[in-house]
């Protein structure tokens, strides 16, 4: 991996640290994915999350039924309408997640240096000495000395709610473990993670397929977050499954890398997936803690060079219960941005946290500050060098548009696109200004009905750093004439002015197709 040092602009002026942060229409170029759940599902709270900067709503199917998530989604639709903020929908699969079942939901105190038995017999009651689990192959998968973690949100760092076990013996289908720390388990469902052990379960479970083919199809999901992606075949299998569902052929697959197996096959997975989610919660259990940052930097670099979005999780755990992040967490968020992250994914912080709106707002502010000192010049040179020569036609246009925009200090880049690919390529070069992606709808037919494409493409750019979509009027024909191009451009400029990102006398770089040629032009606005 080429060195990722100095992705910080040099030198940073100390005086600028004391300047107040300026409010902007786009809270940050880095996107924010919020997980909606018990504490963030009312229209009022979701509207506030959208205004604070959330652009993708994640629905986590490892808990809650389809009906619960559907009610939340209906509220999201109302919030989108009232706040006039676009939002994409991500379905997160449960995957081969091992769970402890506590049917009676009573609290279970576990004492350090005592023993607990993990059993696949779910008819038994969970108690301090016995924990029923949803998998009967654990005894075959583990051996004496292996490490197992159990917790509502796994092993977090404030260890009163999660437990660290060491396997001492395997007894038939039961696994006997020594408890390493005292903790109290207090809800009905816990995740169980065995460090660096292959769990022989399919990545896309039958339950996941059922959810995707019903809830996913009904709601035209934009992104599928494929939990526990371990091999390139996992992504191919999911892609095949989506393509059979017709309506979800355009859904993008984000491979969630959660263990060493996914890390080993990372390069092949990246080639096949549409984006990557670095799931640091589970990775931090599979890897020694001192190695997690290395994987984050290496994976972000590879995604950046491939022009595919990379998402980082588990950044402000303490905000689940507190109004402010720790200093280390604030620094961590900024470092993720400097590493090249496209989006930050908030899990428990918005799902069941006490301060979902404040969390989104604070994380957005930290991202915005880090973006100001992101070393774009160095990044741009790296990206151009990585692509090499000769460049493809599109790659050349995209890099030229960014170079021109930086040279003339343009306030925005406007890109006309139908598939979204051209706009994503521009964003790949990480311009310092926002990219307005004007998605021009295409008229399509499947012999039975005519439909306009465009909505999917627009929403799917809501996870790409620096990309802000708007949908052109579908009444304009797809074969654009210079007259329709000019009228769409005027709408885009007006939108930029209304947002406050374009002012009189600003320069704007426009990237569009004219006939068979791609054109980059610089326009200077009058009053």
XYZ file of C-alpha atoms in Angstrom:
527
model
C 0.000 0.000 0.000
C 1.467 3.386 -0.983
C 2.125 5.668 1.967
C -0.940 7.543 3.126
C 0.998 10.122 5.114
C 0.480 13.853 4.870
C -3.123 13.677 3.745
C -3.317 16.748 5.932
C -2.785 20.117 4.315
C 0.445 21.722 5.521
C 0.813 23.908 7.431
C -2.368 24.355 9.475
C -2.615 27.858 10.878
C -3.215 27.850 14.630
C -5.366 30.975 14.305
C -7.844 29.102 12.073
C -8.594 26.721 14.972
C -10.142 29.604 16.899
C -12.258 30.831 13.980
C -15.896 29.840 14.480
C -17.220 27.084 12.179
C -19.360 28.597 9.420
C -22.809 27.105 8.868
C -23.409 25.863 5.307
C -26.304 24.382 3.322
C -24.426 21.062 3.115
C -23.273 20.295 6.656
C -20.310 18.369 5.185
C -19.068 16.800 1.949
C -18.729 13.499 3.862
C -22.081 11.725 3.987
C -23.849 10.532 7.126
C -25.755 7.236 7.309
C -28.187 7.044 10.228
C -29.689 3.785 11.513
C -33.379 4.322 12.281
C -34.902 2.536 15.264
C -36.784 2.966 18.573
C -35.270 6.386 19.368
C -35.305 7.764 15.812
C -38.490 6.741 14.036
C -40.989 9.559 14.514
C -41.545 11.971 11.603
C -40.337 14.792 13.823
C -37.021 13.129 14.796
C -36.342 11.843 11.248
C -36.974 15.354 9.825
C -34.495 16.767 12.332
C -31.955 14.043 11.362
C -32.332 14.967 7.676
C -31.874 18.665 8.429
C -28.812 17.826 10.567
C -27.204 16.079 7.571
C -28.361 12.455 7.313
C -28.581 11.438 3.642
C -28.962 7.646 3.920
C -31.347 5.857 6.304
C -30.253 2.365 7.349
C -32.737 -0.317 8.367
C -31.030 -3.040 10.397
C -32.861 -6.362 10.041
C -30.838 -8.161 12.701
C -33.607 -7.018 15.033
C -37.218 -5.771 14.650
C -39.791 -7.191 12.229
C -40.725 -5.982 8.743
C -43.869 -4.266 10.039
C -41.866 -2.180 12.537
C -39.382 -1.133 9.818
C -42.221 -0.385 7.372
C -43.842 2.056 9.814
C -40.466 3.761 10.254
C -40.005 3.974 6.479
C -43.458 5.523 5.981
C -42.438 8.171 8.537
C -39.173 8.703 6.611
C -41.164 9.356 3.414
C -43.248 11.996 5.219
C -40.087 13.565 6.667
C -38.466 13.706 3.206
C -41.550 15.473 1.857
C -41.748 18.018 4.651
C -38.010 18.747 4.887
C -37.427 18.639 1.086
C -34.213 16.650 1.700
C -33.470 13.593 -0.439
C -32.684 10.387 1.458
C -31.633 6.929 0.263
C -32.673 3.635 1.894
C -30.207 0.939 2.973
C -31.323 -2.541 4.026
C -28.798 -4.196 6.343
C -29.029 -7.998 6.360
C -28.770 -10.077 9.505
C -26.334 -12.517 7.867
C -24.760 -15.422 9.759
C -25.032 -13.624 13.091
C -24.757 -15.824 16.176
C -27.065 -14.794 18.993
C -27.716 -15.532 22.659
C -31.450 -15.999 23.293
C -32.869 -14.622 26.564
C -36.589 -15.379 26.214
C -37.657 -14.187 29.650
C -35.705 -10.926 29.157
C -34.549 -10.842 32.781
C -31.086 -9.449 33.568
C -28.226 -11.949 33.709
C -25.281 -11.095 36.002
C -22.022 -12.804 34.982
C -19.118 -12.947 37.414
C -15.425 -12.854 36.431
C -13.489 -16.110 37.015
C -16.657 -18.260 37.086
C -17.885 -20.560 34.292
C -20.788 -20.339 31.835
C -22.061 -22.970 29.368
C -23.120 -21.999 25.812
C -25.743 -24.484 24.587
C -27.707 -24.814 21.313
C -30.710 -26.082 23.324
C -33.041 -23.059 23.040
C -35.696 -24.677 25.251
C -33.505 -23.885 28.278
C -33.739 -20.614 30.196
C -30.840 -18.170 30.071
C -29.152 -17.690 33.468
C -25.751 -16.827 34.981
C -24.383 -20.333 34.351
C -26.125 -21.201 31.036
C -26.708 -19.205 27.806
C -28.794 -20.736 24.951
C -27.579 -19.778 21.435
C -29.128 -19.970 17.930
C -26.386 -22.170 16.361
C -25.713 -25.867 16.881
C -22.296 -25.926 15.206
C -20.359 -23.897 17.795
C -18.883 -26.961 19.540
C -17.452 -28.138 16.196
C -16.029 -24.693 15.331
C -14.133 -23.846 18.544
C -11.346 -25.393 20.623
C -9.861 -24.828 24.084
C -8.265 -21.369 24.415
C -10.470 -19.655 21.743
C -11.948 -16.241 22.537
C -15.693 -15.495 22.430
C -17.313 -12.074 22.919
C -20.978 -11.523 23.811
C -22.829 -8.212 24.076
C -25.756 -6.141 22.875
C -23.325 -4.081 20.875
C -20.385 -6.451 21.288
C -17.259 -5.576 23.235
C -17.424 -1.792 23.380
C -14.868 -0.339 25.745
C -17.255 0.378 28.605
C -17.481 -3.208 29.689
C -20.467 -3.376 32.008
C -22.760 -4.687 29.277
C -20.532 -7.051 27.287
C -18.625 -10.158 28.184
C -15.299 -11.718 27.206
C -15.078 -15.516 27.427
C -12.319 -18.087 26.997
C -13.243 -21.618 25.872
C -12.118 -24.165 28.503
C -13.763 -27.355 27.186
C -16.179 -28.697 24.570
C -18.794 -31.075 25.995
C -20.911 -32.671 23.230
C -22.795 -29.743 21.615
C -22.137 -27.501 24.648
C -19.171 -25.150 25.041
C -17.874 -24.408 28.571
C -16.210 -21.000 29.009
C -14.316 -19.067 31.664
C -15.714 -15.539 32.211
C -12.920 -12.930 31.973
C -14.820 -9.826 33.160
C -17.884 -9.131 35.313
C -20.869 -7.729 33.407
C -24.664 -7.743 33.270
C -26.620 -8.773 30.167
C -29.941 -6.955 30.274
C -32.041 -7.374 27.091
C -33.516 -10.247 25.057
C -30.962 -10.548 22.244
C -27.156 -10.519 22.226
C -24.623 -10.955 19.473
C -21.975 -13.621 19.909
C -18.633 -13.316 18.081
C -15.912 -15.960 17.977
C -12.512 -14.465 17.158
C -10.935 -15.601 13.871
C -13.154 -18.692 13.517
C -15.013 -19.595 10.292
C -18.725 -19.999 11.028
C -20.211 -22.367 8.486
C -23.427 -20.498 7.666
C -24.493 -18.821 4.379
C -23.824 -15.074 4.120
C -27.296 -14.462 2.671
C -29.587 -16.516 4.900
C -33.094 -17.719 3.967
C -34.474 -15.116 6.368
C -32.463 -12.382 4.570
C -33.789 -13.556 1.180
C -37.339 -13.430 2.500
C -36.868 -9.863 3.800
C -35.228 -8.648 0.552
C -37.852 -10.219 -1.736
C -40.753 -8.762 0.289
C -39.757 -5.596 2.196
C -36.842 -4.785 -0.116
C -38.868 -5.105 -3.338
C -41.868 -3.275 -1.914
C -39.672 -0.312 -0.970
C -37.282 -0.260 -3.952
C -34.193 -0.224 -1.711
C -31.190 1.761 -2.962
C -28.478 -0.143 -1.081
C -28.091 -3.648 0.288
C -25.571 -3.841 3.127
C -24.306 -7.426 2.953
C -23.332 -8.340 6.521
C -20.347 -10.642 7.149
C -19.114 -10.610 3.525
C -16.248 -13.107 3.580
C -15.660 -13.969 -0.079
C -16.277 -12.569 -3.564
C -18.834 -15.364 -4.109
C -20.980 -13.811 -1.355
C -21.354 -10.637 -3.437
C -21.955 -12.559 -6.691
C -24.606 -14.703 -5.024
C -26.374 -11.579 -3.663
C -26.156 -9.875 -7.097
C -27.691 -12.944 -8.767
C -30.481 -13.001 -6.191
C -31.242 -9.261 -6.690
C -31.243 -9.546 -10.507
C -33.932 -12.255 -10.304
C -36.151 -9.840 -8.372
C -36.432 -7.466 -11.370
C -37.183 -4.263 -9.484
C -33.923 -4.496 -7.522
C -31.541 -4.934 -10.473
C -30.225 -1.431 -9.825
C -29.805 -1.846 -6.063
C -26.149 -1.370 -5.120
C -24.418 -3.973 -2.949
C -22.148 -2.716 -0.174
C -19.938 -5.493 1.211
C -19.646 -5.224 4.977
C -16.197 -6.419 6.043
C -16.426 -7.682 9.615
C -13.752 -10.339 10.068
C -10.320 -11.587 9.036
C -11.800 -13.743 6.269
C -13.277 -10.684 4.554
C -9.981 -8.855 5.039
C -8.004 -11.674 3.353
C -10.301 -11.614 0.283
C -10.691 -7.811 0.281
C -9.294 -7.114 -3.208
C -11.622 -9.561 -4.997
C -14.608 -8.400 -2.910
C -13.879 -4.746 -3.804
C -13.807 -5.563 -7.534
C -17.274 -7.122 -7.355
C -19.052 -4.873 -4.805
C -20.438 -1.355 -5.426
C -19.016 -0.097 -2.141
C -17.459 -1.229 1.143
C -18.533 -0.843 4.781
C -15.650 -1.203 7.247
C -17.432 -2.706 10.250
C -14.957 -1.776 12.952
C -17.038 -3.220 15.811
C -16.586 -6.827 14.712
C -13.211 -6.225 13.054
C -11.923 -4.876 16.349
C -12.689 -8.278 17.883
C -11.159 -10.317 15.085
C -8.007 -8.191 14.807
C -5.709 -7.069 17.619
C -6.819 -3.485 18.518
C -3.500 -2.029 17.326
C -4.104 -3.381 13.789
C -7.591 -1.912 13.144
C -6.351 1.524 11.992
C -4.024 -0.133 9.447
C -6.880 -1.989 7.816
C -8.995 1.191 7.771
C -6.264 3.157 5.990
C -5.407 0.399 3.505
C -9.069 -0.338 2.684
C -9.999 3.356 2.318
C -7.065 3.927 -0.046
C -8.025 0.933 -2.224
C -11.680 2.067 -2.378
C -10.673 5.661 -3.200
C -8.447 4.544 -6.089
C -11.173 2.223 -7.398
C -13.670 5.108 -7.229
C -16.005 3.111 -4.971
C -17.604 4.532 -1.803
C -16.142 3.457 1.540
C -18.123 3.752 4.773
C -16.706 3.639 8.327
C -18.722 2.528 11.388
C -18.483 2.787 15.191
C -17.089 6.294 15.583
C -18.926 7.909 18.514
C -20.140 5.023 20.705
C -20.150 7.219 23.813
C -22.838 9.463 22.237
C -25.329 6.607 22.634
C -25.733 7.926 26.200
C -23.890 11.272 26.182
C -24.398 14.617 24.517
C -20.718 15.042 23.581
C -18.235 12.623 22.018
C -14.924 11.903 23.756
C -11.845 13.744 22.470
C -10.531 10.480 21.041
C -13.797 9.885 19.150
C -13.813 13.407 17.687
C -10.234 12.883 16.502
C -11.175 9.463 15.121
C -13.990 10.921 12.990
C -11.620 13.554 11.563
C -8.968 10.929 10.828
C -11.523 8.788 8.973
C -12.236 11.825 6.734
C -8.492 12.404 6.182
C -8.164 8.686 5.308
C -10.619 9.275 2.436
C -13.890 7.982 3.880
C -17.030 8.751 1.838
C -19.536 8.285 4.637
C -19.760 7.735 8.381
C -22.308 5.157 9.516
C -24.003 5.674 12.878
C -25.458 2.540 14.483
C -26.533 2.377 18.121
C -25.868 6.133 18.402
C -29.007 6.891 16.344
C -30.877 3.577 16.614
C -31.313 3.473 20.398
C -29.127 6.389 21.481
C -30.553 9.259 23.509
C -29.285 11.987 21.143
C -29.725 10.904 17.491
C -30.043 14.438 16.046
C -27.175 15.909 18.063
C -24.947 12.961 17.105
C -25.541 13.528 13.371
C -24.997 17.256 13.790
C -21.719 16.942 15.745
C -20.268 14.244 13.475
C -21.144 16.436 10.453
C -19.343 19.430 11.992
C -16.212 17.367 12.700
C -16.246 16.057 9.098
C -16.570 19.606 7.722
C -13.550 20.799 9.733
C -11.438 17.842 8.564
C -12.418 18.483 4.934
C -11.043 22.021 5.160
C -7.535 20.671 5.798
C -7.741 17.569 3.577
C -4.687 17.662 1.299
C -6.555 17.642 -2.023
C -3.466 18.441 -4.060
C -1.576 15.375 -2.855
C -4.668 13.179 -3.147
C -5.305 14.331 -6.736
C -1.716 13.509 -7.767
C -2.003 10.045 -6.188
C -5.292 9.328 -7.978
C -3.946 10.452 -11.384
C -0.759 8.409 -10.882
C -2.750 5.339 -9.845
C -4.984 5.511 -12.955
C -1.906 5.821 -15.168
C -1.820 6.500 -18.898
C -3.493 6.344 -21.298
C -6.583 7.337 -19.331
C -10.045 6.332 -20.505
C -12.123 9.087 -22.090
C -14.389 9.467 -19.020
C -11.514 9.371 -16.523
C -9.711 12.100 -18.463
C -12.800 14.338 -18.554
C -13.494 13.834 -14.835
C -9.934 14.641 -13.720
C -9.800 17.649 -16.094
C -13.061 19.028 -14.676
C -11.675 18.814 -11.118
C -8.323 20.319 -12.089
C -10.056 23.215 -13.880
C -12.436 23.840 -10.967
C -9.540 24.053 -8.501
C -7.446 26.293 -10.775
C -10.252 28.839 -11.329
C -11.518 28.495 -7.706
C -14.989 27.469 -8.908
C -17.682 27.377 -6.237
C -19.292 24.242 -7.656
C -18.958 21.608 -10.403
C -22.181 20.787 -12.241
C -22.237 17.406 -13.961
C -24.982 16.178 -16.300
C -25.341 12.406 -16.045
C -27.916 9.705 -16.740
C -26.265 6.682 -15.089
C -24.488 8.681 -12.363
C -21.125 7.245 -13.461
C -19.627 10.519 -14.738
C -20.528 12.342 -11.500
C -19.067 9.524 -9.364
C -15.828 9.710 -11.357
C -15.572 13.454 -10.716
C -16.176 12.835 -6.992
C -13.421 10.186 -7.070
C -10.868 13.002 -7.537
C -12.174 14.636 -4.336
C -12.713 18.226 -5.511
C -12.729 20.819 -2.721
C -16.102 22.150 -3.905
C -19.476 20.311 -4.041
C -20.424 18.436 -7.219
C -24.033 19.001 -8.265
C -24.988 15.829 -10.087
C -27.856 16.661 -12.447
C -29.434 13.302 -13.243
C -31.194 13.472 -16.616
C -33.949 10.801 -16.657
C -33.932 8.206 -19.447
C -37.149 6.799 -20.871
C -37.105 2.978 -20.704
C -39.549 0.228 -21.659
C -39.841 -3.482 -20.887
C -42.478 -3.965 -23.673
C -45.232 -3.704 -21.055
C -44.751 -0.245 -19.614
C -42.694 2.901 -20.016
C -40.711 4.176 -17.047
C -38.262 6.960 -16.375
C -34.958 5.988 -14.816
C -33.114 8.504 -12.676
C -34.492 8.369 -9.134
C -32.273 5.385 -8.194
C -29.192 7.032 -9.715
C -29.869 10.292 -7.885
C -30.378 8.647 -4.487
C -27.367 6.364 -4.872
C -25.039 9.374 -5.057
C -26.149 10.299 -1.515
C -23.437 8.023 -0.101
C -20.574 9.475 -2.202
C -18.420 12.204 -0.661
C -19.002 15.627 -2.208
C -21.809 14.517 -4.538
C -25.186 16.254 -4.264
C -27.891 15.066 -6.679
C -30.822 16.801 -8.305
C -33.257 15.220 -10.740
C -33.864 17.060 -14.034
C -37.408 17.409 -15.345
C -38.315 14.134 -17.166
C -40.263 16.123 -19.769
C -36.928 16.995 -21.338
C -36.072 14.284 -23.881
C -33.056 12.090 -23.134
C -31.512 13.088 -26.487
C -30.553 16.494 -25.204
C -30.420 19.442 -27.542
C -28.398 22.523 -26.671
C -31.666 24.344 -25.826
C -32.782 21.720 -23.276
C -29.241 21.527 -21.877
C -29.252 25.290 -21.332
C -32.632 25.206 -19.591
C -31.550 22.317 -17.319
C -28.322 24.203 -16.550
C -30.334 27.276 -15.599
C -32.424 25.159 -13.183
C -29.215 23.702 -11.681
C -27.681 27.181 -11.249
C -30.882 28.466 -9.643
C -30.840 25.470 -7.289
C -27.224 26.240 -6.362
C -28.097 29.898 -5.699
C -31.096 28.925 -3.562
C -28.838 26.598 -1.534
C -26.346 29.412 -1.035
C -23.425 27.595 -2.705
C -23.420 29.831 -5.818
C -23.279 33.645 -5.650
C -22.967 36.461 -8.198
C -19.602 36.593 -10.022
C -18.775 32.997 -9.013
C -17.179 30.654 -11.492
C -18.832 27.312 -12.154
C -17.394 24.323 -14.022
C -19.928 22.400 -16.106
C -19.332 18.879 -17.390
C -21.782 17.571 -19.995
C -22.194 15.533 -23.149
C -22.880 17.369 -26.392
C -23.670 14.818 -29.086
C -20.855 12.246 -28.911
C -18.378 14.629 -27.287
C -17.864 15.320 -23.576
C -17.313 18.984 -22.785
C -15.878 20.754 -19.735
C -16.646 24.468 -19.681
C -16.093 27.279 -17.214
C -18.794 29.883 -16.836
C -18.608 33.126 -14.906
C -21.868 34.297 -13.452
C -23.109 37.843 -13.744
C -25.349 39.534 -11.175
